[in-house]
Amino acid sequence: MSRSPPRIVELSSSDDDSDFVAASDDEPEIAVVEAAAVEPGSEPIKRTLKEQLETEESIQVYFETYRMSLQNSLEEKAELVSKNHANFSAKGLNGVSRGYQSLDASRPWMVYWILHSLELLNELPDVDTKHRVVEFLRRCQNPTGGFGGGPGQLSHLAPTYASINALSIVGTEEALAVPDRAAMHAWLLTLKDPVTGGFRMHHDGEIDVRGTYCAMSVAKILNILTPQLMQNAPEFVVSCQTYEGGLGGEPGNEAHGGYAFCGLAAMVIMKKTHMLNIQNLAKWAVERQMTLEGGFQGRTNKLVDSCYSFWMGGIFPLLDRVLFNADKYDEEGNVLPQFQRPPLEESQSELDPRNAGGWLFDQRALQQYLLICCQDSRGGLRDKPGKSADYYHTCYALSGLSVAEYNPEHWSGPIRTLFSSRAFVAKTDPVHNIGPEALKRATAHFTALPIHL
C-alpha cells in the first residue's frame, strides 16, 4: 500500500520553526512564565524573549571569539570550509544514519538538498553516482504521474518538486528523459482545487501555497505550464497575503518566510506579481533580518535560522525583478518599462565598505552570520550555534550565501563578498533554487518538446 509522506516541515503550517530533521529539542510554541526568573514588581519573562536573549548571547560569543582570533575587525579572513561541506554532503548519497529514518518519505528531498549543495560548491558527483541518483528517482515516479517520497509511495507535490530539481541538476540525457510529462500534467490537474484555484499537496491532502509553487515550478521547467493549471491560481496566492505583508500557507494564516517565498516565486512564474501588494511584502521582508545576528527569522518574534537565508533572502532577487527589472507587469500581464535604480552616491560607492549590496537587505550581515556562526568545521552548516549540521540547513544556508554574494546583473558594483575578493559559492536561480546553467539546460531540453499533451 502506498504511503502519504508527512508534510514538509520547513514549509508547513506548523507553529514550530525547529530543524527539519526529525530529532528536535524545541519545545511547543507556548509563551510561559518562568517564576524563578521573575523579580518582585517586574514583568514576567516569556519563553520567546528568554530564547531570543540566549541566542543573541551565544552569537555574540562567536563574533567576539572571531574578533579576538584576528585581533582586528570582522572584515578580514573568514573562509567557507568548502571541501569539508562537500565531503559532508557527498557522504549522504551513499547512505545516512538511523537518525534520518523518519525522513523515509522525503528521500528525494535529501537527494536534492545534497546535489544542490554540491552544485553550489562546484563539487558535483561523478558519472556513476549521477546514474545511481537517476535510477533511484526513476523508481520514485508513479505511472499515474508525480513522484513519491520513495519508491512505491504516494505521489506528492513536495518530493515531485525536489525530484525535478535534482534531475535538472544532474542534467544528463538520461536524467532529463525520466519525467513523464503527459502523466505529470494530468496528475497536476487532479490536484487542482476547483473552488480556490490552489493545489493539494497530494490526493485528499491539504491546499496551501507550497502546492501552487511546487506545481508552477515543475510545470515551468517541464514546459507543461498550461492555462488550465494556472486558472485562478494567482487569486489563491493573493488570498494568502496577510495584513503584515507576507504570505501564510492558507488564507488567514500567519505570514511565514517559506510561504512568502513560494507565493512570490509562483506569481513570478505566472507573471502575476502585480496582483500582490509588493510594497507591503517588501516592508515585511526587510523586517525579518535580525539586527544583531544578521541572519533572518521566518516569522515575527521568532529566532534566527540559517534556512531562512534562502527562504527570506531569496525573496529579494524576486522583489528586485518586480520593482526594477523585467518582471513588472500591468493587470493584463504586459511588461511595463523597466525602472532605473537611483545612482549610488559617492559616499556609498560599490567600493565603500559600508555599502551593504544591491538587494534590499544587508548582504554583508547575512554572510557574517553564515560564515562565522553556522559552519561546522567538520562539514555541514547548522541552523544556529548549539544546533547540529544537517543536509537541509546546509543546502539552504549555502543557497542564501549565494544570494548574498551576488548582486543584481544591473548593479554597478562587484560581487558583494564580505571576507574575500571572490565568491565562495556558485550562483543559484532565485525562482527554482538550482544553478542557472542547470535550469537553462533543462528548460532548453523540455522547450524543444511540444507543450501539447
Coordinates of C-alpha atoms in Angstrom, one line a residue:
M1 CA 0.0 0.0 0.0
S2 CA 1.3 3.5 -0.9
R3 CA 2.0 5.8 2.0
S4 CA 1.4 9.5 2.1
P5 CA 4.5 11.3 3.1
P6 CA 4.4 13.7 6.0
R7 CA 4.1 17.4 5.4
I8 CA 7.4 19.1 4.7
V9 CA 8.3 20.9 7.9
E10 CA 10.1 23.9 6.7
L11 CA 7.1 24.9 4.6
S12 CA 4.3 23.5 6.7
S13 CA 1.7 25.4 8.7
S14 CA 3.2 24.1 11.9
D15 CA 3.9 26.7 14.6
D16 CA 7.4 25.1 15.2
D17 CA 10.4 26.6 13.4
S18 CA 12.6 23.7 14.6
D19 CA 15.2 21.9 12.5
F20 CA 13.8 19.9 9.5
V21 CA 15.5 16.7 10.8
A22 CA 13.3 14.6 13.0
A23 CA 15.1 14.8 16.2
S24 CA 14.3 18.3 17.6
D25 CA 14.7 19.5 21.1
D26 CA 12.4 22.6 20.6
E27 CA 9.5 23.0 23.0
P28 CA 5.9 23.7 21.8
E29 CA 5.4 27.3 20.9
I30 CA 3.7 28.5 24.1
A31 CA 4.8 31.6 25.9
V32 CA 5.1 30.6 29.5
V33 CA 6.0 32.4 32.7
E34 CA 9.1 31.2 34.4
A35 CA 8.5 32.1 38.0
A36 CA 12.1 31.7 39.1
A37 CA 13.2 34.4 36.7
V38 CA 10.6 37.0 37.9
E39 CA 11.7 39.7 40.2
P40 CA 9.2 41.3 42.6
G41 CA 7.5 44.1 40.6
S42 CA 8.9 43.1 37.3
E43 CA 7.1 41.8 34.2
P44 CA 7.1 38.0 33.6
I45 CA 9.8 36.9 31.2
K46 CA 8.3 34.9 28.4
R47 CA 10.0 31.9 26.8
T48 CA 10.3 33.7 23.4
L49 CA 12.2 36.6 24.9
K50 CA 14.3 34.3 27.0
E51 CA 15.3 32.3 24.0
Q52 CA 16.0 35.4 21.9
L53 CA 18.3 36.8 24.6
E54 CA 20.1 33.4 24.9
T55 CA 20.5 33.2 21.1
E56 CA 21.9 36.7 20.9
E57 CA 24.3 35.9 23.7
S58 CA 25.6 32.8 22.0
I59 CA 26.1 34.6 18.7
Q60 CA 27.9 37.4 20.4
V61 CA 30.3 34.9 21.8
Y62 CA 31.0 33.6 18.2
F63 CA 31.5 37.2 16.9
E64 CA 33.8 38.1 19.8
T65 CA 35.8 34.9 19.5
Y66 CA 36.3 35.6 15.8
R67 CA 37.4 39.2 16.6
M68 CA 39.9 38.0 19.2
S69 CA 41.3 35.4 16.8
L70 CA 42.1 38.1 14.3
Q71 CA 42.9 40.9 16.8
N72 CA 41.3 43.1 14.2
S73 CA 37.9 43.9 12.7
L74 CA 35.3 41.4 11.4
E75 CA 36.1 42.3 7.8
E76 CA 39.2 40.1 7.4
K77 CA 39.6 36.4 6.8
A78 CA 36.6 34.2 7.3
E79 CA 36.5 31.3 4.9
L80 CA 33.9 28.8 3.8
V81 CA 35.2 25.3 4.6
S82 CA 34.1 24.2 1.2
K83 CA 35.9 20.9 1.0
N84 CA 34.5 19.7 4.4
H85 CA 31.0 20.8 3.4
A86 CA 31.3 18.9 0.1
N87 CA 32.5 15.8 1.9
F88 CA 29.7 16.0 4.4
S89 CA 27.1 16.3 1.7
A90 CA 28.6 13.7 -0.7
K91 CA 28.5 11.0 2.0
G92 CA 24.8 11.3 2.2
L93 CA 24.5 9.9 -1.4
N94 CA 25.9 6.6 -0.1
G95 CA 23.6 6.2 2.9
V96 CA 22.6 8.0 6.0
S97 CA 22.4 7.2 9.7
R98 CA 19.4 5.8 11.5
G99 CA 18.6 9.3 12.8
Y100 CA 17.2 10.1 9.3
Q101 CA 14.8 7.1 9.3
S102 CA 11.8 9.5 10.0
L103 CA 12.6 11.1 6.6
D104 CA 12.0 7.9 4.7
A105 CA 9.1 9.6 2.9
S106 CA 11.3 12.6 2.0
R107 CA 14.2 10.8 0.3
P108 CA 14.0 12.9 -3.0
W109 CA 14.3 16.0 -0.8
M110 CA 17.6 14.7 0.7
V111 CA 18.9 13.9 -2.8
Y112 CA 18.0 17.5 -3.9
W113 CA 19.5 19.1 -0.8
I114 CA 22.7 17.2 -1.3
L115 CA 23.0 17.7 -5.0
H116 CA 22.3 21.5 -4.8
S117 CA 24.8 21.9 -2.0
L118 CA 27.4 20.1 -4.2
E119 CA 26.4 22.2 -7.2
L120 CA 26.9 25.5 -5.2
L121 CA 30.3 24.2 -4.0
N122 CA 31.3 23.2 -7.6
E123 CA 31.7 19.6 -6.4
L124 CA 29.0 17.6 -8.3
P125 CA 29.4 13.8 -8.0
D126 CA 30.9 11.5 -10.6
V127 CA 29.1 9.9 -13.5
D128 CA 28.4 6.6 -11.7
T129 CA 26.9 8.5 -8.7
K130 CA 24.7 10.6 -11.0
H131 CA 23.5 7.4 -12.7
R132 CA 22.5 5.9 -9.3
V133 CA 20.6 9.1 -8.4
V134 CA 18.7 9.0 -11.7
E135 CA 17.8 5.3 -11.2
F136 CA 16.6 6.0 -7.7
L137 CA 14.4 8.9 -8.7
R138 CA 13.1 6.9 -11.6
R139 CA 11.8 4.4 -9.1
C140 CA 10.1 7.2 -7.1
Q141 CA 8.0 8.2 -10.2
N142 CA 4.5 6.7 -10.3
P143 CA 2.8 5.7 -13.6
T144 CA -0.1 8.0 -12.8
G145 CA 2.1 11.0 -12.6
G146 CA 4.3 12.7 -10.0
F147 CA 7.0 11.4 -7.6
G148 CA 6.6 9.9 -4.2
G149 CA 8.8 10.3 -1.2
G150 CA 10.4 7.0 -2.0
P151 CA 9.8 4.0 -4.3
G152 CA 6.2 2.8 -4.1
Q153 CA 5.0 5.8 -2.1
L154 CA 2.1 8.1 -2.9
S155 CA 2.8 10.9 -5.4
H156 CA 3.2 14.2 -3.5
L157 CA 4.0 17.7 -4.8
A158 CA 6.9 18.3 -2.4
P159 CA 9.1 15.3 -3.5
T160 CA 7.9 15.9 -7.1
Y161 CA 9.4 19.4 -6.9
A162 CA 12.6 18.0 -5.3
S163 CA 12.9 15.3 -7.9
I164 CA 12.6 17.6 -10.9
N165 CA 15.1 20.0 -9.4
A166 CA 17.5 17.1 -8.7
L167 CA 17.2 15.6 -12.2
S168 CA 17.7 19.1 -13.6
I169 CA 20.9 19.5 -11.6
V170 CA 22.2 16.1 -12.9
G171 CA 21.3 17.3 -16.3
T172 CA 22.3 14.3 -18.4
E173 CA 20.2 13.0 -21.2
E174 CA 19.3 10.0 -19.0
A175 CA 18.1 12.3 -16.2
L176 CA 16.0 14.6 -18.4
A177 CA 14.4 11.6 -20.0
V178 CA 12.9 10.4 -16.7
P179 CA 9.9 12.8 -16.2
D180 CA 6.7 11.6 -17.8
R181 CA 5.4 15.0 -18.9
A182 CA 1.9 13.8 -20.0
A183 CA 1.3 11.9 -16.8
M184 CA 2.7 14.8 -14.8
H185 CA 0.3 17.3 -16.4
A186 CA -2.7 15.0 -15.9
W187 CA -1.8 14.4 -12.3
L188 CA -1.3 18.1 -11.5
L189 CA -4.8 18.8 -12.9
T190 CA -6.2 16.2 -10.4
L191 CA -4.6 18.1 -7.6
K192 CA -6.1 21.4 -8.6
D193 CA -8.9 22.6 -6.3
P194 CA -11.8 23.9 -8.5
V195 CA -13.1 26.3 -5.8
T196 CA -9.9 28.1 -4.6
G197 CA -7.6 27.6 -7.7
G198 CA -4.9 26.2 -5.3
F199 CA -3.3 22.8 -5.4
R200 CA -3.5 19.9 -2.9
M201 CA -0.1 18.5 -1.9
H202 CA -1.4 15.0 -2.7
H203 CA -4.8 13.4 -3.2
D204 CA -7.1 14.3 -0.3
G205 CA -4.3 16.4 1.1
E206 CA -4.0 20.0 2.3
I207 CA -4.3 23.0 0.0
D208 CA -1.6 25.7 0.6
V209 CA 0.8 28.0 -1.1
R210 CA 3.5 25.3 -1.2
G211 CA 1.3 23.3 -3.6
T212 CA 0.9 26.3 -6.0
Y213 CA 4.6 27.0 -6.1
C214 CA 5.7 23.3 -6.5
A215 CA 3.2 22.8 -9.3
M216 CA 4.2 26.0 -11.1
S217 CA 7.9 25.4 -10.7
V218 CA 7.6 21.8 -12.0
A219 CA 5.3 22.8 -14.9
K220 CA 7.6 25.7 -15.9
I221 CA 10.7 23.5 -16.1
L222 CA 8.9 20.7 -17.9
N223 CA 7.2 23.1 -20.4
I224 CA 3.7 21.9 -19.4
L225 CA 2.5 25.3 -17.9
T226 CA -0.9 25.4 -19.4
P227 CA -3.8 27.9 -18.8
Q228 CA -5.7 25.1 -17.1
L229 CA -3.0 24.7 -14.5
M230 CA -2.8 28.5 -13.9
Q231 CA -6.6 29.1 -13.8
N232 CA -7.4 31.0 -10.5
A233 CA -4.1 30.1 -9.0
P234 CA -3.0 33.7 -8.7
E235 CA -6.2 34.6 -6.9
F236 CA -5.4 31.8 -4.4
V237 CA -1.9 33.2 -3.8
V238 CA -3.3 36.7 -3.3
S239 CA -5.8 35.4 -0.7
C240 CA -2.9 34.2 1.4
Q241 CA -1.2 37.6 1.7
T242 CA -1.7 38.9 5.3
Y243 CA -2.0 42.3 6.9
E244 CA 1.7 42.2 7.7
G245 CA 2.6 42.0 4.0
G246 CA 4.0 38.5 4.0
L247 CA 2.1 35.3 2.9
G248 CA 0.8 32.5 5.0
G249 CA 0.2 28.9 3.9
E250 CA -3.6 29.4 3.7
P251 CA -5.9 32.3 3.8
G252 CA -5.9 33.7 7.4
N253 CA -2.6 32.1 8.4
E254 CA 0.3 34.0 9.9
A255 CA 2.9 35.3 7.4
H256 CA 5.8 32.9 7.1
G257 CA 9.1 33.1 5.2
G258 CA 8.8 29.8 3.4
Y259 CA 5.2 30.5 2.2
A260 CA 6.1 34.1 1.3
F261 CA 8.9 32.9 -1.0
C262 CA 6.6 30.2 -2.5
G263 CA 3.8 32.7 -3.2
L264 CA 6.0 35.3 -4.7
A265 CA 8.0 32.8 -6.8
A266 CA 4.8 31.3 -8.1
M267 CA 3.5 34.7 -9.1
V268 CA 6.8 35.4 -10.9
I269 CA 6.4 32.2 -12.9
M270 CA 2.7 33.1 -13.7
K271 CA 3.6 36.7 -14.5
K272 CA 1.0 37.9 -12.0
T273 CA 3.1 39.8 -9.4
H274 CA 1.1 43.0 -10.0
M275 CA -1.8 41.3 -8.1
L276 CA 0.2 41.3 -4.8
N277 CA 0.8 44.2 -2.6
I278 CA 4.6 44.3 -3.3
Q279 CA 5.3 47.3 -1.1
N280 CA 3.8 45.6 1.9
L281 CA 5.6 42.4 1.1
A282 CA 8.9 44.2 0.8
K283 CA 8.4 46.0 4.1
W284 CA 7.6 42.8 5.9
A285 CA 10.6 41.0 4.3
V286 CA 13.2 43.6 5.3
E287 CA 12.0 43.5 8.8
R288 CA 12.8 39.8 9.1
Q289 CA 16.5 40.4 9.0
M290 CA 17.8 40.3 12.6
T291 CA 19.7 43.4 13.8
L292 CA 22.4 41.7 15.9
E293 CA 22.6 38.3 14.3
G294 CA 22.5 39.4 10.6
G295 CA 20.5 36.3 9.6
F296 CA 16.8 36.0 9.0
Q297 CA 13.9 34.9 11.1
G298 CA 10.9 33.2 9.4
R299 CA 8.2 34.9 11.3
T300 CA 7.7 37.8 13.6
N301 CA 9.1 37.2 17.1
K302 CA 10.9 34.0 16.1
L303 CA 14.6 33.1 16.3
V304 CA 17.2 33.5 13.6
D305 CA 17.6 30.3 11.5
S306 CA 20.1 29.8 8.6
C307 CA 17.5 28.1 6.4
Y308 CA 15.7 31.5 6.1
S309 CA 18.9 32.8 4.5
F310 CA 17.3 31.5 1.3
W311 CA 13.5 31.4 2.1
M312 CA 13.7 35.0 3.1
G313 CA 16.9 36.1 1.3
G314 CA 15.6 34.6 -1.9
I315 CA 12.6 36.9 -1.8
F316 CA 14.8 39.9 -2.5
P317 CA 16.1 39.0 -6.0
L318 CA 12.4 38.4 -6.9
L319 CA 11.4 41.7 -5.5
D320 CA 14.2 43.3 -7.5
R321 CA 12.9 41.7 -10.7
V322 CA 9.4 43.1 -9.9
L323 CA 10.5 46.6 -8.9
F324 CA 13.5 47.3 -11.1
N325 CA 13.8 44.7 -13.8
A326 CA 11.9 42.9 -16.4
D327 CA 9.2 41.3 -14.2
K328 CA 7.0 44.3 -13.7
Y329 CA 3.6 43.7 -15.4
D330 CA 0.3 45.6 -15.7
E331 CA -3.1 43.9 -15.0
E332 CA -3.1 42.3 -18.4
G333 CA 0.3 40.8 -17.9
N334 CA 2.1 43.2 -20.3
V335 CA 5.7 44.1 -19.4
L336 CA 6.0 47.7 -18.1
P337 CA 9.0 49.8 -18.8
Q338 CA 11.9 49.0 -16.5
F339 CA 12.6 51.2 -13.6
Q340 CA 16.0 52.6 -13.2
R341 CA 17.8 52.3 -9.9
P342 CA 19.0 55.7 -8.5
P343 CA 22.7 56.1 -8.9
L344 CA 25.0 55.4 -6.0
E345 CA 26.1 58.4 -4.1
E346 CA 29.8 58.9 -3.9
S347 CA 29.9 58.1 -0.2
Q348 CA 28.1 54.8 -0.9
S349 CA 30.0 53.7 -4.0
E350 CA 30.4 50.0 -4.7
L351 CA 33.8 50.0 -3.1
D352 CA 32.6 51.6 0.2
P353 CA 32.7 49.0 2.9
R354 CA 29.5 50.5 4.4
N355 CA 27.6 49.6 1.2
A356 CA 25.5 46.6 2.1
G357 CA 25.0 45.4 -1.5
G358 CA 22.5 45.6 -4.3
W359 CA 19.5 43.8 -2.8
L360 CA 17.1 45.4 -0.3
F361 CA 18.8 43.7 2.7
D362 CA 22.2 43.8 4.3
Q363 CA 24.2 41.2 2.3
R364 CA 27.3 41.7 4.4
A365 CA 25.5 41.0 7.7
L366 CA 24.0 37.7 6.3
Q367 CA 27.4 36.5 5.1
Q368 CA 28.8 37.3 8.5
Y369 CA 26.2 35.2 10.3
L370 CA 26.6 32.2 8.0
L371 CA 30.3 32.1 7.8
I372 CA 31.1 32.8 11.5
C373 CA 28.1 31.2 13.3
C374 CA 26.7 28.4 11.1
Q375 CA 29.6 26.4 9.9
D376 CA 30.6 23.1 11.5
S377 CA 34.3 22.8 10.8
R378 CA 33.9 19.1 10.3
G379 CA 31.5 19.7 7.5
G380 CA 27.9 20.9 7.0
L381 CA 26.0 24.0 8.2
R382 CA 23.6 24.4 11.0
D383 CA 20.5 26.4 12.0
K384 CA 22.3 28.4 14.7
P385 CA 25.0 27.9 17.3
G386 CA 24.1 25.0 19.5
K387 CA 22.4 23.0 16.7
S388 CA 23.8 20.2 14.6
A389 CA 24.6 20.4 10.9
D390 CA 22.2 18.6 8.6
Y391 CA 21.6 18.4 4.8
Y392 CA 18.6 20.7 4.9
H393 CA 20.3 23.6 6.6
T394 CA 23.5 23.0 4.6
C395 CA 21.5 23.4 1.3
Y396 CA 19.6 26.5 2.3
A397 CA 22.4 28.2 4.1
L398 CA 24.6 27.8 1.0
S399 CA 21.7 29.0 -1.2
G400 CA 21.3 32.1 1.0
L401 CA 25.0 32.7 0.9
S402 CA 24.8 32.6 -2.9
V403 CA 22.1 35.2 -2.9
A404 CA 24.1 37.4 -0.5
E405 CA 27.3 37.1 -2.6
Y406 CA 25.9 38.1 -6.0
N407 CA 24.4 41.4 -6.8
P408 CA 21.8 42.1 -9.4
E409 CA 23.1 41.9 -13.0
H410 CA 22.1 45.6 -13.5
W411 CA 24.1 46.6 -10.3
S412 CA 27.2 48.6 -11.0
G413 CA 29.1 47.1 -8.1
P414 CA 31.2 44.0 -7.8
I415 CA 30.4 40.7 -6.1
R416 CA 29.5 41.7 -2.6
T417 CA 31.6 39.3 -0.6
L418 CA 32.4 40.3 3.0
F419 CA 35.5 38.4 3.6
S420 CA 37.1 37.6 0.3
S421 CA 37.6 39.2 -3.1
R422 CA 36.0 36.1 -4.7
A423 CA 32.6 34.4 -4.2
F424 CA 32.7 31.2 -2.0
V425 CA 29.8 29.5 -3.8
A426 CA 28.2 29.4 -7.3
K427 CA 25.1 31.3 -8.3
T428 CA 21.6 29.9 -7.8
D429 CA 18.5 30.8 -9.7
P430 CA 16.2 32.5 -7.2
V431 CA 12.9 31.2 -8.6
H432 CA 13.7 27.4 -8.7
N433 CA 16.8 27.3 -6.5
I434 CA 19.0 25.4 -8.8
G435 CA 22.1 26.6 -10.7
P436 CA 21.3 28.9 -13.7
E437 CA 23.2 26.6 -16.1
A438 CA 21.3 23.6 -14.9
L439 CA 18.0 25.4 -15.3
K440 CA 19.0 26.7 -18.8
R441 CA 19.9 23.1 -19.9
A442 CA 16.7 21.6 -18.5
T443 CA 14.4 24.2 -19.9
A444 CA 16.1 24.1 -23.3
H445 CA 15.6 20.3 -23.4
F446 CA 11.9 20.5 -22.5
T447 CA 11.1 23.6 -24.5
A448 CA 12.2 21.6 -27.6
L449 CA 9.3 19.2 -26.8
P450 CA 5.7 20.1 -27.7
I451 CA 3.6 21.6 -24.9
H452 CA 0.5 19.9 -26.3
L453 CA -0.2 16.9 -24.2

